[in-house]
Coordinates of C-alpha atoms in Angstrom, one line a residue:
M1 CA -66.8 7.5 -34.7
E2 CA -68.0 10.7 -37.3
S3 CA -71.5 11.9 -38.7
F4 CA -71.8 10.1 -42.4
D5 CA -72.7 13.8 -43.5
S6 CA -71.8 17.0 -42.3
L7 CA -73.8 19.9 -41.3
A8 CA -73.3 22.1 -44.4
E9 CA -73.9 18.9 -47.0
I10 CA -77.0 18.2 -44.6
R11 CA -78.2 21.3 -45.8
R12 CA -77.1 21.5 -49.4
R13 CA -79.5 18.7 -49.6
I14 CA -82.4 20.3 -47.7
D15 CA -82.2 22.9 -50.6
E16 CA -82.7 20.5 -53.1
F17 CA -85.7 18.8 -52.2
K18 CA -87.0 22.8 -51.1
Q19 CA -86.4 23.8 -54.6
F20 CA -88.1 20.6 -56.4
L21 CA -91.0 21.2 -53.8
S22 CA -91.7 24.4 -54.4
V23 CA -92.6 23.7 -57.6
T24 CA -94.5 20.0 -56.8
L25 CA -96.0 20.5 -53.4
R26 CA -98.9 22.4 -55.2
I27 CA -100.1 18.7 -56.7
A28 CA -99.2 17.1 -53.1
N29 CA -101.5 19.8 -51.3
A30 CA -104.5 19.3 -53.5
H31 CA -107.5 17.7 -52.0
T32 CA -108.8 14.6 -53.3
V33 CA -112.1 15.4 -52.3
E34 CA -111.9 18.3 -54.2
F35 CA -110.9 16.8 -57.1
Y36 CA -114.2 17.4 -59.5
T37 CA -115.4 20.7 -57.4
H38 CA -112.2 22.2 -58.1
D39 CA -111.5 20.9 -61.8
V40 CA -108.1 19.7 -60.0
W41 CA -106.4 18.4 -63.4
S42 CA -107.6 20.9 -65.7
Q43 CA -106.2 23.4 -63.0
F44 CA -102.8 21.3 -62.7
M45 CA -102.3 19.2 -66.0
A46 CA -101.6 20.1 -69.7
V47 CA -101.4 16.3 -70.6
S48 CA -104.0 13.5 -70.5
P49 CA -104.2 10.8 -67.7
E50 CA -103.1 8.1 -70.4
E51 CA -100.3 10.0 -70.8
V52 CA -99.0 10.2 -67.1
L53 CA -100.4 6.5 -66.5
S54 CA -98.1 5.6 -69.5
A55 CA -95.2 7.5 -68.2
I56 CA -95.2 6.2 -64.8
T57 CA -96.1 2.0 -65.5
S58 CA -94.1 1.8 -68.8
D59 CA -90.3 2.6 -69.6
N60 CA -90.9 3.1 -73.6
G61 CA -93.8 5.7 -72.1
H62 CA -90.9 7.6 -70.4
K63 CA -89.0 7.6 -73.6
R64 CA -92.0 8.4 -76.4
E65 CA -93.0 11.4 -73.8
A66 CA -89.8 12.6 -73.6
E67 CA -89.6 12.9 -76.8
L68 CA -92.2 14.4 -77.6
N69 CA -91.5 17.5 -75.5
R70 CA -87.9 18.1 -76.3
N71 CA -89.0 21.4 -77.2
E72 CA -90.3 22.8 -74.6
K73 CA -88.0 21.8 -71.9
S74 CA -85.9 24.9 -72.0
K75 CA -89.1 26.4 -70.9
T76 CA -90.1 24.3 -67.9
I77 CA -89.0 23.3 -64.2
F78 CA -89.5 19.7 -63.4
G79 CA -91.8 19.4 -66.2
F80 CA -94.3 21.9 -65.1
C81 CA -94.3 25.2 -67.8
D82 CA -92.9 28.5 -66.3
D83 CA -95.9 30.5 -67.6
T84 CA -99.1 28.4 -66.6
K85 CA -97.3 25.9 -63.6
R86 CA -99.2 23.4 -65.6
L87 CA -97.6 19.5 -65.9
V88 CA -95.9 19.7 -69.2
D89 CA -93.3 16.4 -69.4
T90 CA -94.4 13.6 -67.3
H91 CA -90.7 12.2 -67.6
D92 CA -89.2 15.1 -66.5
L93 CA -91.4 15.4 -63.0
L94 CA -90.6 11.8 -62.5
E95 CA -87.0 11.7 -63.4
A96 CA -86.4 14.9 -60.6
A97 CA -88.9 12.8 -57.9
K98 CA -86.4 10.0 -58.1
A99 CA -83.6 12.0 -58.3
H100 CA -85.2 14.1 -55.1
S101 CA -85.7 11.1 -52.7
L102 CA -83.7 9.4 -50.2
P103 CA -82.6 6.9 -51.9
G104 CA -81.8 9.0 -55.4
L105 CA -79.4 11.9 -53.5
G106 CA -77.6 8.6 -51.8
I107 CA -77.2 10.1 -48.2
C108 CA -78.1 6.9 -46.0
M109 CA -76.3 4.2 -44.6
T110 CA -77.5 1.1 -44.9
R111 CA -78.5 -0.6 -41.6
D112 CA -74.8 -3.2 -42.1
E113 CA -72.5 0.0 -42.8
L114 CA -74.5 1.2 -39.3
L115 CA -73.2 -1.9 -37.7
Q116 CA -69.9 -1.4 -39.0
S117 CA -69.3 1.9 -38.1
L118 CA -70.6 1.2 -34.5
R119 CA -68.5 -2.0 -34.2
E120 CA -65.6 0.0 -35.5
N121 CA -63.9 1.8 -32.3
N122 CA -65.6 -0.5 -29.8
S123 CA -63.2 -3.4 -28.2
A124 CA -66.4 -4.8 -26.3
P125 CA -67.4 -8.4 -28.4
P126 CA -70.4 -7.9 -30.9
P127 CA -73.8 -8.3 -28.9
T128 CA -75.3 -11.4 -29.4
E129 CA -77.1 -11.7 -33.1
E130 CA -80.6 -11.7 -33.2
G131 CA -82.2 -15.4 -33.8
A132 CA -79.9 -17.2 -31.3
A133 CA -82.6 -17.4 -29.0
V134 CA -86.0 -16.2 -30.1
E135 CA -87.1 -16.3 -33.4
P136 CA -90.3 -14.2 -33.7
D137 CA -91.0 -15.1 -37.2
E138 CA -93.8 -17.8 -36.0
F139 CA -96.2 -15.2 -33.9
M140 CA -96.6 -12.2 -36.2
N141 CA -96.2 -11.3 -39.1
S142 CA -93.4 -10.9 -42.2
K143 CA -93.4 -6.9 -41.1
K144 CA -93.2 -6.8 -37.9
S145 CA -90.8 -10.2 -37.5
H146 CA -88.0 -8.2 -39.9
E147 CA -89.0 -4.7 -38.3
V148 CA -88.4 -5.9 -34.4
Q149 CA -84.9 -7.9 -35.6
S150 CA -83.5 -5.2 -37.4
M151 CA -84.6 -2.3 -35.4
S152 CA -83.1 -4.6 -32.4
A153 CA -79.3 -5.4 -33.5
V154 CA -79.0 -2.0 -34.0
V155 CA -80.1 -0.8 -30.2
A156 CA -78.6 -3.4 -28.9
C157 CA -74.8 -2.2 -31.3
L158 CA -75.8 1.2 -29.7
A159 CA -76.0 0.1 -26.3
K160 CA -72.6 -2.2 -26.4
R161 CA -70.8 1.3 -28.0
C162 CA -72.1 3.6 -25.7
R163 CA -71.3 1.0 -22.8
V164 CA -75.5 1.2 -21.2
K165 CA -77.1 -1.3 -20.3
Q166 CA -80.2 0.4 -20.3
V167 CA -83.0 1.3 -22.9
I168 CA -86.2 3.6 -23.0
D169 CA -88.4 2.6 -25.7
V170 CA -90.6 5.7 -26.2
G171 CA -94.4 4.6 -27.7
S172 CA -93.5 1.5 -26.6
G173 CA -96.8 0.1 -27.6
K174 CA -97.7 -4.1 -26.3
G175 CA -94.3 -4.2 -25.7
Y176 CA -93.2 -6.6 -28.1
L177 CA -90.3 -4.6 -29.0
C178 CA -89.1 -4.1 -25.4
S179 CA -89.4 -7.8 -24.7
F180 CA -87.7 -9.0 -27.4
L181 CA -84.8 -6.6 -26.9
S182 CA -84.9 -7.8 -22.5
L183 CA -84.8 -11.4 -24.0
Q184 CA -82.9 -11.8 -26.6
Y185 CA -79.9 -8.7 -25.4
G186 CA -80.1 -9.1 -21.6
L187 CA -81.1 -5.1 -21.9
Q188 CA -83.1 -2.9 -18.7
V189 CA -86.0 -1.9 -20.8
Y190 CA -88.0 0.8 -19.8
G191 CA -91.7 0.6 -22.2
I192 CA -93.0 4.2 -22.6
D193 CA -96.6 4.7 -23.9
S194 CA -99.4 7.0 -22.9
S195 CA -101.9 5.1 -24.3
S196 CA -103.3 2.9 -21.3
S197 CA -104.7 -0.2 -22.9
N198 CA -101.7 -0.4 -24.2
T199 CA -99.8 -0.4 -20.6
H200 CA -102.2 -2.6 -19.6
G201 CA -101.4 -5.0 -22.5
A202 CA -97.9 -4.8 -21.3
Q203 CA -98.9 -5.0 -17.4
E204 CA -100.6 -8.3 -18.6
R205 CA -97.2 -9.7 -20.6
N206 CA -95.6 -9.1 -17.4
R207 CA -97.9 -10.5 -14.9
K208 CA -97.8 -13.9 -16.7
L209 CA -93.7 -13.6 -16.8
K210 CA -93.8 -14.0 -12.6
K211 CA -96.6 -16.9 -12.8
F212 CA -94.9 -19.1 -14.9
S213 CA -96.1 -22.4 -13.3
R214 CA -99.5 -21.3 -14.6
V215 CA -98.3 -21.1 -18.1
Y216 CA -97.1 -24.1 -17.7
Q217 CA -99.9 -26.0 -16.7
K218 CA -101.8 -25.0 -20.2
H219 CA -98.5 -26.8 -21.9
S220 CA -99.3 -29.7 -20.4
K221 CA -103.0 -30.0 -21.6
A222 CA -101.6 -29.0 -25.3
A223 CA -99.9 -32.2 -25.1
K224 CA -102.5 -33.9 -25.7
H225 CA -103.2 -32.5 -28.6
Q226 CA -101.8 -32.8 -32.1
T227 CA -99.8 -30.1 -31.9
I228 CA -97.4 -30.1 -29.0
H229 CA -95.2 -27.6 -27.1
L230 CA -91.8 -28.3 -26.1
A231 CA -88.7 -26.7 -24.3
E232 CA -85.5 -27.3 -25.6
I233 CA -81.7 -26.3 -24.9
K234 CA -80.3 -24.0 -27.2
P235 CA -76.7 -22.8 -27.0
G236 CA -76.4 -18.9 -27.7
E237 CA -74.1 -17.0 -29.1
N238 CA -72.6 -16.2 -25.6
G239 CA -71.9 -19.3 -24.8
E240 CA -74.2 -20.0 -22.5
D241 CA -77.1 -21.9 -22.6
I242 CA -81.1 -21.1 -23.3
L243 CA -84.0 -22.9 -22.6
C244 CA -86.3 -22.0 -25.5
V245 CA -90.3 -23.3 -25.6
A246 CA -91.3 -24.1 -29.1
E247 CA -93.9 -25.8 -31.0
E248 CA -93.7 -28.9 -33.1
D249 CA -96.1 -30.0 -35.3
E250 CA -96.4 -33.8 -37.1
R251 CA -93.6 -32.3 -39.8
Q252 CA -90.8 -33.0 -36.8
G253 CA -89.9 -29.1 -37.1
L254 CA -88.5 -27.1 -34.1
T255 CA -88.5 -23.8 -34.0
V256 CA -88.2 -21.2 -31.4
K257 CA -90.8 -17.5 -32.2
S258 CA -91.8 -14.6 -30.6
N259 CA -94.3 -12.4 -30.9
T260 CA -93.9 -8.7 -31.4
A261 CA -94.8 -6.3 -33.5
E262 CA -95.2 -2.1 -33.4
D263 CA -99.0 -1.4 -33.9
E264 CA -100.4 -4.9 -33.4
T265 CA -103.3 -4.9 -31.2
V266 CA -103.6 -7.3 -28.8
P267 CA -107.2 -8.5 -26.7
Q268 CA -107.1 -6.7 -23.6
E269 CA -107.2 -8.7 -20.5
K270 CA -108.4 -8.0 -16.9
E271 CA -105.8 -6.2 -15.4
D272 CA -105.3 -7.8 -11.4
D273 CA -101.5 -6.8 -10.9
E274 CA -100.1 -3.7 -10.2
S275 CA -97.7 -4.5 -8.7
L276 CA -94.8 -3.6 -11.6
N277 CA -95.8 -0.7 -13.8
L278 CA -94.1 2.0 -15.3
N279 CA -94.5 3.4 -19.0
V280 CA -93.2 6.6 -20.4
L281 CA -94.8 8.1 -23.3
S282 CA -94.7 10.8 -25.9
E283 CA -95.8 14.5 -26.9
V284 CA -98.6 12.8 -29.0
D285 CA -102.4 13.0 -28.3
P286 CA -103.5 10.3 -25.6
I287 CA -106.3 9.4 -28.4
V288 CA -104.2 9.5 -30.9
D289 CA -102.5 5.9 -31.1
R290 CA -100.6 4.1 -33.5
N291 CA -101.6 2.3 -37.2
S292 CA -103.9 -0.6 -36.2
D293 CA -102.4 -4.1 -37.9
P294 CA -106.0 -6.1 -39.3
S295 CA -104.6 -9.7 -37.5
K296 CA -104.7 -9.9 -34.1
P297 CA -102.5 -12.9 -32.3
D298 CA -104.8 -16.1 -31.5
P299 CA -104.6 -16.2 -27.4
E300 CA -102.8 -19.4 -27.5
T301 CA -100.3 -18.5 -30.1
E302 CA -99.5 -15.4 -27.4
D303 CA -99.3 -17.7 -24.5
L304 CA -96.2 -19.7 -26.4
F305 CA -94.5 -16.3 -26.6
L306 CA -95.2 -15.4 -23.0
S307 CA -93.5 -18.5 -21.9
A308 CA -90.8 -18.4 -24.0
L309 CA -90.6 -15.1 -22.8
S310 CA -90.3 -15.7 -18.9
V311 CA -87.8 -18.4 -19.9
D312 CA -84.1 -17.1 -18.4
A313 CA -80.5 -18.4 -19.1
I314 CA -79.5 -21.4 -17.2
E315 CA -76.2 -23.8 -16.5
T316 CA -75.3 -25.8 -19.5
T317 CA -76.4 -29.9 -19.0
S318 CA -74.3 -32.6 -20.1
P319 CA -74.9 -33.2 -23.8
R320 CA -78.5 -34.5 -25.0
V321 CA -80.3 -36.1 -27.5
P322 CA -81.4 -33.9 -30.0
T323 CA -85.1 -32.9 -30.0
S324 CA -86.2 -34.4 -33.0
E325 CA -84.8 -37.8 -32.2
L326 CA -87.7 -38.2 -29.3
S327 CA -90.4 -39.7 -29.0
P328 CA -93.7 -37.2 -28.2
V329 CA -93.5 -38.9 -24.4
E330 CA -89.8 -38.2 -24.1
R331 CA -90.1 -35.1 -25.6
E332 CA -92.7 -34.0 -23.1
R333 CA -90.7 -35.4 -20.3
R334 CA -87.8 -33.5 -20.8
K335 CA -90.1 -30.5 -21.4
R336 CA -91.5 -31.0 -18.2
E337 CA -88.0 -31.2 -16.5
N338 CA -86.8 -28.0 -17.7
L339 CA -89.5 -25.8 -16.7
E340 CA -89.6 -27.6 -13.3
R341 CA -86.2 -26.5 -13.2
K342 CA -86.5 -22.9 -14.3
A343 CA -89.2 -22.9 -11.5
Q344 CA -87.2 -23.8 -8.7
N345 CA -84.2 -21.2 -10.2
R346 CA -86.6 -18.3 -10.4
P347 CA -85.0 -15.3 -8.6
S348 CA -87.1 -14.4 -6.0
S349 CA -86.8 -10.7 -6.2
D350 CA -89.3 -8.4 -7.8
G351 CA -86.7 -7.2 -10.6
Q352 CA -87.2 -7.8 -14.5
L353 CA -85.6 -7.0 -17.2
F354 CA -88.9 -4.8 -18.9
S355 CA -90.8 -2.8 -17.0
P356 CA -93.6 -0.7 -19.1
L357 CA -94.4 2.6 -17.9
T358 CA -97.7 5.4 -18.5
S359 CA -96.7 8.7 -18.5
Y360 CA -97.2 11.7 -20.7
V361 CA -93.5 12.6 -21.1
T362 CA -91.9 16.1 -23.2
A363 CA -88.3 17.4 -23.2
K364 CA -88.8 19.4 -20.1
T365 CA -89.8 16.0 -18.4
E366 CA -87.1 14.3 -15.5
L367 CA -86.8 11.0 -16.3
R368 CA -85.8 10.2 -13.3
E369 CA -88.6 11.1 -11.3
L370 CA -90.2 8.0 -13.7
I371 CA -87.6 5.8 -13.4
N372 CA -86.2 5.5 -10.0
E373 CA -82.9 3.0 -11.4
L374 CA -82.3 5.1 -14.2
E375 CA -78.6 4.8 -15.4
D376 CA -77.2 5.9 -18.7
A377 CA -79.4 4.9 -21.7
V378 CA -80.7 4.4 -25.2
M379 CA -83.7 6.3 -26.2
V380 CA -85.5 4.2 -29.1
G381 CA -89.1 4.9 -30.7
L382 CA -90.1 2.1 -33.1
H383 CA -92.9 3.8 -35.4
T384 CA -93.4 6.3 -33.1
C385 CA -96.7 8.0 -34.2
G386 CA -96.7 12.1 -35.5
D387 CA -95.1 14.7 -33.0
L388 CA -93.6 11.5 -30.6
A389 CA -90.5 11.1 -33.4
P390 CA -89.6 14.8 -33.1
S391 CA -90.5 14.7 -29.7
T392 CA -88.3 11.5 -28.9
L393 CA -85.0 13.4 -30.9
R394 CA -85.9 16.1 -28.6
M395 CA -85.6 14.3 -25.5
F396 CA -82.6 13.0 -26.3
V397 CA -80.8 16.7 -26.8
A398 CA -81.9 17.5 -23.7
K399 CA -81.3 14.7 -21.7
Q400 CA -78.1 14.0 -20.1
E401 CA -78.4 10.4 -19.5
L402 CA -79.8 9.5 -23.3
A403 CA -76.4 8.7 -24.4
S404 CA -78.3 7.4 -27.7
V405 CA -81.2 7.5 -29.8
C406 CA -82.6 5.1 -32.8
S407 CA -86.1 6.7 -34.1
V408 CA -88.1 5.9 -36.2
G409 CA -91.3 8.2 -37.1
C410 CA -94.3 7.0 -39.2
C411 CA -97.9 9.3 -39.4
Y412 CA -96.4 12.5 -41.0
H413 CA -100.2 13.8 -40.9
L414 CA -100.3 13.9 -37.6
L415 CA -97.1 16.2 -37.9
S416 CA -97.6 19.8 -36.0
E417 CA -96.4 22.5 -38.2
E418 CA -95.0 25.7 -36.6
F419 CA -96.1 27.6 -39.9
D420 CA -99.4 26.1 -41.0
P421 CA -100.9 29.5 -41.9
T422 CA -104.4 28.0 -41.1
G423 CA -103.3 28.3 -37.1
Q424 CA -104.6 24.9 -36.8
S425 CA -101.1 24.1 -34.6
N426 CA -101.2 27.2 -32.8
E427 CA -101.6 25.7 -29.5
C428 CA -98.1 24.1 -29.1
S429 CA -95.5 26.0 -27.7
S430 CA -92.5 26.8 -30.3
D431 CA -90.1 24.8 -29.0
A432 CA -92.7 21.9 -29.1
F433 CA -94.1 21.5 -33.1
G434 CA -93.5 18.4 -34.8
F435 CA -91.9 20.0 -38.0
P436 CA -89.6 22.1 -38.5
M437 CA -87.3 21.3 -35.7
S438 CA -83.8 22.1 -38.0
R439 CA -83.2 25.9 -37.4
Y440 CA -81.8 26.1 -40.6
L441 CA -85.8 25.7 -41.6
R442 CA -87.2 26.9 -38.6
D443 CA -85.6 30.5 -39.5
Q444 CA -86.7 29.7 -43.1
S445 CA -90.5 29.4 -42.2
W446 CA -91.0 26.6 -44.0
F447 CA -94.4 25.1 -44.2
C448 CA -95.3 21.8 -46.0
G449 CA -99.3 21.5 -45.3
R450 CA -101.3 18.2 -43.6
N451 CA -102.8 17.1 -47.6
A452 CA -99.0 17.1 -48.7
R453 CA -98.0 15.1 -45.1
M454 CA -100.7 13.3 -45.7
S455 CA -99.2 12.4 -48.9
A456 CA -95.8 11.6 -47.8
C457 CA -97.5 8.6 -46.0
L458 CA -98.4 6.9 -49.2
A459 CA -95.9 3.8 -50.0
L460 CA -94.4 4.1 -53.7
E461 CA -92.8 0.8 -53.4
R462 CA -96.1 -1.1 -52.4
V463 CA -97.8 0.9 -55.0
S464 CA -95.0 0.2 -57.7
V465 CA -95.7 -3.6 -57.1
G466 CA -99.4 -3.4 -57.8
Q467 CA -100.5 -3.2 -54.3
G468 CA -102.7 0.4 -55.6
I469 CA -105.1 2.4 -53.8
Q470 CA -108.5 2.3 -53.3
M471 CA -109.3 4.1 -56.1
E472 CA -112.9 4.0 -56.3
S473 CA -113.7 4.9 -52.3
L474 CA -111.8 7.7 -53.4
F475 CA -114.1 8.5 -56.8
Y476 CA -117.4 8.2 -54.5
R477 CA -116.0 10.6 -52.0
A478 CA -115.2 13.0 -54.8
V479 CA -118.4 12.4 -56.5
L480 CA -120.3 12.9 -53.5
H481 CA -118.7 16.6 -53.0
V482 CA -120.4 17.6 -56.4
I483 CA -123.9 16.3 -55.0
L484 CA -123.4 18.4 -51.7
R485 CA -122.5 21.3 -53.6
D486 CA -125.1 21.2 -56.1
H487 CA -128.1 20.2 -53.7
Y488 CA -127.6 20.9 -50.3
S489 CA -125.5 24.3 -51.0
S490 CA -123.4 24.2 -48.1
F491 CA -120.5 20.7 -48.4
K492 CA -118.5 21.9 -45.5
S493 CA -119.4 20.1 -42.3
E494 CA -118.3 19.6 -38.8
K495 CA -119.5 16.3 -39.3
R496 CA -117.3 13.5 -41.4
V497 CA -118.4 11.1 -44.3
G498 CA -115.6 8.6 -42.2
N499 CA -115.9 5.3 -43.7
V500 CA -119.1 4.2 -45.4
Y501 CA -117.5 2.7 -48.3
S502 CA -116.6 -0.2 -46.8
K503 CA -120.7 -0.8 -45.9
A504 CA -122.0 0.4 -48.8
K505 CA -123.3 -2.0 -51.9
S506 CA -123.3 0.6 -54.4
F507 CA -122.9 4.4 -55.2
V508 CA -126.4 5.3 -54.2
D509 CA -125.9 3.2 -51.3
Y510 CA -123.0 5.0 -50.4
V511 CA -124.7 8.6 -51.2
H512 CA -127.7 7.8 -48.9
R513 CA -125.2 6.4 -46.2
A514 CA -123.3 9.3 -46.2
L515 CA -126.0 11.8 -45.9
R516 CA -127.1 10.2 -42.8
R517 CA -124.0 9.9 -41.6
L518 CA -124.1 14.1 -42.2
E519 CA -127.5 14.7 -40.7
L520 CA -128.8 15.8 -44.5
E521 CA -131.9 15.5 -46.0
E522 CA -132.1 12.1 -47.7
S523 CA -135.1 12.3 -49.9
K524 CA -134.1 15.5 -51.2
L525 CA -132.7 13.6 -54.2
S526 CA -134.1 10.5 -56.1
D527 CA -131.7 7.2 -56.9
S528 CA -131.8 7.8 -60.4
V529 CA -130.4 11.5 -59.9
I530 CA -127.8 9.8 -58.0
Q531 CA -126.8 7.5 -60.1
G532 CA -126.7 9.8 -62.9
Y533 CA -124.0 11.7 -60.9
H534 CA -122.2 8.5 -60.6
D535 CA -122.3 7.8 -65.0
T536 CA -121.6 11.2 -65.3
Y537 CA -118.3 11.4 -63.2
R538 CA -117.2 7.5 -64.0
P539 CA -115.5 8.1 -67.7
R540 CA -113.2 10.7 -66.0
M541 CA -111.7 8.4 -63.1
G542 CA -108.9 8.0 -65.4
E543 CA -107.9 11.5 -64.2
M544 CA -108.3 10.7 -60.2
R545 CA -106.0 7.7 -60.9
A546 CA -103.3 9.2 -63.0
F547 CA -103.1 12.2 -60.5
N548 CA -103.0 10.2 -57.7
L549 CA -100.4 7.8 -58.8
L550 CA -98.7 11.3 -59.5
K551 CA -98.7 12.1 -55.4
V552 CA -97.5 8.8 -54.2
T553 CA -94.4 9.2 -56.9
L554 CA -94.0 12.6 -54.6
A555 CA -94.5 10.9 -51.3
P556 CA -90.2 10.0 -50.7
C557 CA -89.7 13.5 -51.3
I558 CA -91.9 14.9 -49.2
E559 CA -90.6 12.4 -46.7
G560 CA -87.3 13.2 -47.2
L561 CA -87.3 16.7 -46.3
I562 CA -89.1 15.7 -42.8
L563 CA -86.1 13.3 -42.1
L564 CA -83.5 15.4 -43.6
D565 CA -85.0 18.4 -41.1
R566 CA -84.6 16.0 -38.1
L567 CA -81.3 14.7 -39.0
C568 CA -79.9 18.6 -39.7
Y569 CA -81.7 19.2 -35.8
L570 CA -79.3 16.6 -34.5
K571 CA -76.1 17.7 -36.5
E572 CA -76.5 21.5 -34.9
Q573 CA -76.2 20.3 -31.5
G574 CA -72.8 20.7 -30.3
D575 CA -72.4 17.4 -28.1
V576 CA -73.7 15.2 -31.1
L577 CA -70.9 13.1 -31.9
F578 CA -72.6 10.8 -34.8
S579 CA -75.6 11.3 -36.6
A580 CA -77.1 9.7 -39.6
L581 CA -80.3 8.6 -41.9
V582 CA -80.3 4.7 -41.6
Q583 CA -82.5 2.7 -44.0
L584 CA -83.4 0.1 -41.0
F585 CA -86.2 -1.8 -43.5
D586 CA -86.9 -3.4 -46.5
P587 CA -89.6 -0.6 -47.8
L588 CA -91.8 -3.6 -49.1
L589 CA -92.2 -4.9 -45.7
S590 CA -92.1 -1.6 -44.2
P591 CA -92.8 1.5 -46.2
R592 CA -91.8 3.9 -43.4
C593 CA -88.1 2.3 -43.5
Y594 CA -85.9 5.5 -42.2
A595 CA -84.4 5.7 -39.2
V596 CA -82.7 8.9 -37.4
V597 CA -79.7 7.3 -35.4
G598 CA -77.7 9.6 -32.8
V599 CA -74.8 9.2 -30.5
K600 CA -73.5 11.7 -27.8
A601 CA -69.8 12.5 -27.5
P602 CA -68.1 10.6 -24.6
G603 CA -68.6 12.4 -21.4
T604 CA -71.5 14.1 -22.4
S605 CA -74.1 11.8 -21.1

């Protein structure tokens, strides 16, 4: 099993990204708030907003612009004029941006290619395919279901490949991925998170697993309503029968679902059982949580998932009439028998497959002091925030007991940078910065900038299909900045405007709310003066739209450099046998879709 690309090849690709970003990073680092106060469009653009929008949205626009600027190409680099440093050929910039992205370079493995590679030299049978016992689609949105099922299959294959049974999930949140891994694949999972609220949610879930009978009482009551919760024996991939709890409505469709999410918020319940909790986490600041999903699970749905999680494999029974052919009364009787059998056969020991842990850990933390039963393990992280993703890779390299790693990061704007000229990241030690990680980029003192890293979080695929940016809120904030400059002398404040746009009924209302938030005198400006600013800059809103779409176009390039730096870091380690970037998810469903995967050489873990 060899690395997908050599260290020399990855460094060559990094050089290509650096060359492109050395010219274009200025656009990504331009602050939208200062768009009008610094006249950003005139500073960077020698083309009209209409030309840019046409080139981005229309293939014909690409061709027309390329034809018009053919004679200027010898004087440009990536569409920018050598002399003025302004954009003169949008088509060239768009083509170069596409070429300097991970898909454009063709250096990423697909998920299927990774799974095939992991299985090639592994004599053990492949792990149970996802969905055999649990199908989480019904209890979470399509994004989370897609992420959890895709990643868990990879993690299970890594565990098989390395012949380990333990998984450490760094930044585990509410433990949904952990629960799916333990239930679906029988892996011993330790969830690691620094947020006590996340840990308490995972603890409460474990408490419910141990008190199965209480959950069953809820389901018995639910049988009196139209929706009936059922239990059914379903065959697993490994030949054993698995007891599944499902929900059937009037359409007679029996499904078994789970509720898993990397960023889903679960209502916190009172903690009354602290008997088993570990929970281990990250170098990310405890106040920084993952991106919250606006949808919250229904409590009854959560209970149904928890009851499914508490079901173990049971012995095969005699042939049974399909559940769909049973009457509601017979179905309820079958469910009651299965649940009673489960309660009788439940092991008396407190050992379980998922243990949530709360702790602040770094590459220097002794994991065995946190997990007494720790054996060789796979370390994973699903959408780990900011510096937590690079911290996960450092832990993998530093800890002998970690045989493999699968890390999907997010929130690049929260990364600390070692060579930040503003000194904002100087509080980190030299070996703890989020970027760069590799010796190759550190030797060159490479720096991106916070605004550029913020741009890297934009989702090109979603914008391309019409899921655009909230342009009006950005426009309001930029015009407010002009007002602050003109009437309040200093427009830099320790206080932030915050999200007042969502509550504002108009631009005038927005400005008044913002001035109150900044503790500035409202009476200094009349409503007519405020509205006058809006009317003056409204015709230039197209400039802001075109400029921000260019930022979105550059997002995959900046993300590509960050991820190649992480891959280069793994390839610089002598004991890492295999390392690759893998596209695990559909970018339309999950924009942060790339995983950094590493496997240590046999005998080093």
